[in-house]
Short mmCIF file of C-alpha atoms in Angstrom, two decimals:
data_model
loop_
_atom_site.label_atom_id
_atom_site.label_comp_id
_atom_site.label_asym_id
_atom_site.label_seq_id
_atom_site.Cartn_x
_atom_site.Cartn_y
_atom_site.Cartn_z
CA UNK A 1 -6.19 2.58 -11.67
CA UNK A 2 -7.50 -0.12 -9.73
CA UNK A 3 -6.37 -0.63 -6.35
CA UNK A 4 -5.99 -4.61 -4.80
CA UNK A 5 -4.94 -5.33 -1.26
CA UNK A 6 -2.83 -8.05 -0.99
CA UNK A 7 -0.94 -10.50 1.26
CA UNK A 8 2.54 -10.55 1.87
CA UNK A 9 2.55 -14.18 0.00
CA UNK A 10 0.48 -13.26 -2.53
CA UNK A 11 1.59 -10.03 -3.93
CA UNK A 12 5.00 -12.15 -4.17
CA UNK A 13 3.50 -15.16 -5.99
CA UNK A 14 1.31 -12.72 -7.79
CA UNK A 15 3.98 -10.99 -9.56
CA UNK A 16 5.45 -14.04 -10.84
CA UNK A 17 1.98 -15.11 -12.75
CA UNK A 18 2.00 -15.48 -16.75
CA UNK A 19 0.31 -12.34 -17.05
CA UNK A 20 -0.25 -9.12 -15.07
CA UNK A 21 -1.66 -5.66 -15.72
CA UNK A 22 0.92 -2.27 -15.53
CA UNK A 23 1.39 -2.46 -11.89
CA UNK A 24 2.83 -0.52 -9.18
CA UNK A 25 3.67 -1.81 -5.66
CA UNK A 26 3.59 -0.50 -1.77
CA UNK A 27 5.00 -2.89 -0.09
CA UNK A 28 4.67 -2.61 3.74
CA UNK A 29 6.55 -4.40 5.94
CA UNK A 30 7.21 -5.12 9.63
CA UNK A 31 10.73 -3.75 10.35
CA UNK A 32 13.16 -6.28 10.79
CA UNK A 33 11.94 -8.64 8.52
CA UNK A 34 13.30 -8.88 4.97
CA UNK A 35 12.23 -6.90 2.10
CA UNK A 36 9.41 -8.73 -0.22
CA UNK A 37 11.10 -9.83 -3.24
CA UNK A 38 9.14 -9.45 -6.56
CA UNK A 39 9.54 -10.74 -10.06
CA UNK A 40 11.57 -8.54 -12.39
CA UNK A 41 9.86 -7.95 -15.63
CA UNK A 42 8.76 -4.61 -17.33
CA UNK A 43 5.00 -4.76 -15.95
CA UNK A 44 5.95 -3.93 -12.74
CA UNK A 45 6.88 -0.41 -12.99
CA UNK A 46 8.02 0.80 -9.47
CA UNK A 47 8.08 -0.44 -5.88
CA UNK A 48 7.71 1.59 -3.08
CA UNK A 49 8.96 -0.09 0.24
CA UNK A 50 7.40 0.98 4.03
CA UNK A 51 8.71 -0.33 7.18
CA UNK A 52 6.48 0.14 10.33
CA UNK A 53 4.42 -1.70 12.84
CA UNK A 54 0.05 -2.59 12.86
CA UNK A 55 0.04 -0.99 15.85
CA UNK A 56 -2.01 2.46 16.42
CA UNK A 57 0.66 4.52 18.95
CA UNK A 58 4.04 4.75 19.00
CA UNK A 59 4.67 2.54 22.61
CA UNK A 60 7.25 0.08 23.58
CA UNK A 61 6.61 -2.72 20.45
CA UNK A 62 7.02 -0.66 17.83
CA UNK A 63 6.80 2.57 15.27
CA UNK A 64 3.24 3.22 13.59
CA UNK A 65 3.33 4.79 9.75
CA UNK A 66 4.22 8.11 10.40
CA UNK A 67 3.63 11.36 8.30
CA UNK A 68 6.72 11.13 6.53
CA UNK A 69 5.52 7.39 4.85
CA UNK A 70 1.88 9.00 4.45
CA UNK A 71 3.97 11.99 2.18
CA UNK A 72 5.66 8.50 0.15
CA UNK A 73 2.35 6.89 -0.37
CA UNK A 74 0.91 10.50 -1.73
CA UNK A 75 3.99 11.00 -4.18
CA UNK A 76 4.23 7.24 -4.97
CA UNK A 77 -0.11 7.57 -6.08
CA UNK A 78 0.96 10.41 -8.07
CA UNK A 79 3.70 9.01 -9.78
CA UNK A 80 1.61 5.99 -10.75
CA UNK A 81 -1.00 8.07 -11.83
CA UNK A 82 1.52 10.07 -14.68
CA UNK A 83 2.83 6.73 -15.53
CA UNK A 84 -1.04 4.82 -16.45
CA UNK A 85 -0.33 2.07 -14.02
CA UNK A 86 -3.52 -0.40 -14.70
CA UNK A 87 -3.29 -1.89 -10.58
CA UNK A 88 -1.95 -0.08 -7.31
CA UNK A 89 -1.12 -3.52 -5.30
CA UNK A 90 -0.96 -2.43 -1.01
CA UNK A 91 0.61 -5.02 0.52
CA UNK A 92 1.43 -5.94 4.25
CA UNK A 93 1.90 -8.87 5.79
CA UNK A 94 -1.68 -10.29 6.13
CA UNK A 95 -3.17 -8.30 4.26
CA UNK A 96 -5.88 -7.12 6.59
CA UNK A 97 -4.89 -4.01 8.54
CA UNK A 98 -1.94 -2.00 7.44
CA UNK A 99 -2.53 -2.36 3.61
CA UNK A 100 -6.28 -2.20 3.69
CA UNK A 101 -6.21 0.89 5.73
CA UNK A 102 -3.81 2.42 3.12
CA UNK A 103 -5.55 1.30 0.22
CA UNK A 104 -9.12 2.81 1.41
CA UNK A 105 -7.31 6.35 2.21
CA UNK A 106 -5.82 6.21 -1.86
CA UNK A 107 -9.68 4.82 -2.83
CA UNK A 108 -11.86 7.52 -0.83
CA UNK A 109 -8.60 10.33 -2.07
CA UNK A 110 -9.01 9.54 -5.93
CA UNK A 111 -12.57 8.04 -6.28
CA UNK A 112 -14.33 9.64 -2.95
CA UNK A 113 -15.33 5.88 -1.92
CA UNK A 114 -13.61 3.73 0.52
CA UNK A 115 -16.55 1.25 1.05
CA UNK A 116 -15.26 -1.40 -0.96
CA UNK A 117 -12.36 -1.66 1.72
CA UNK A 118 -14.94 -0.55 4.66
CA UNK A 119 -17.50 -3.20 3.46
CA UNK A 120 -15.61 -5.92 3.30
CA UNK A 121 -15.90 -7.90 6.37
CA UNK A 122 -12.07 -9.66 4.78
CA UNK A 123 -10.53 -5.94 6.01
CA UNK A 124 -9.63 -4.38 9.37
CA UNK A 125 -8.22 -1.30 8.33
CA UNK A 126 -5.22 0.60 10.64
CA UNK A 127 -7.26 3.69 11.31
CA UNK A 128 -3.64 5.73 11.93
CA UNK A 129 -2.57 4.44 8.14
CA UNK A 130 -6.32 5.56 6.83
CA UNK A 131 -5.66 8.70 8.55
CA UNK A 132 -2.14 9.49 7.94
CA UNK A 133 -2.60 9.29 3.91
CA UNK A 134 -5.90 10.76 3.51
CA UNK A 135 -4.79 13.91 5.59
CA UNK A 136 -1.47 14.19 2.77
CA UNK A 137 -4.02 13.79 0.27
CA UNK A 138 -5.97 16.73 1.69
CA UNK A 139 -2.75 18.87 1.65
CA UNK A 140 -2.66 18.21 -1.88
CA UNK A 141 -6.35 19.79 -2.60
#
């Protein structure tokens, strides 16, 4: 399963293109804004929907990802695993901190490499989201 970080515009336009793989979605948003609508066709199998903030503490702005998301994003990986998704599409709304850090905890859980998130000067990855879901995914081992 390959796993693509992805704007909020882009996983939106994406999943309206001619042709996709079997994909899955986590789509992260800011809460208070409107969910991200996506095409309805068969190749998108499931959606999972986060709200929280790209912030790092819980503080007067806002609500990090919290365990109980981290425990979604596990399950969610799972499910898509049993069901042969071809593409895990993270999405937030810039696709630069929340997803990315997200996406390299699911890389460095199932393939034990994160550095094509890490290495990519594109990504700033939310160290509480990288943290958060690669600690569920230890609970798992």
């Amino acid at each position: 399963m390959e796993i693509v970080v992805k704007s909020r515009v882009k996983a939106r336009k994406d999943s309206f293109a001619d042709v996709i793989p079997k994909t899955a979605i986590i789509s992260i948003n800011t809460p208070g804004d409107e969910l991200n609508k996506f095409a309805k066709r068969e190749e998108i199998v499931d959606v999972l929907y986060l709200s929280f903030h790209d912030i790092g503490m819980r503080d007067e702005t806002g609500f990090p990802m919290n365990e109980a998301d981290a425990q979604k994003v596990v399950e969610f990986v799972k499910r898509c695993q049993e069901l042969k998704v071809e593409e895990l599409w993270v999405h937030c709304d810039g696709g630069i901190s929340r997803s990315s850090g997200v996406a390299a905890a699911i890389l460095k859980s199932l393939t034990g490499d994160d550095s094509a998130i890490y290495n990519n000067p594109r990504y700033c990855p939310n160290t509480i989201c990288y943290n958060l879901v690669l600690n569920e995914f230890m609970k798992e081992v």
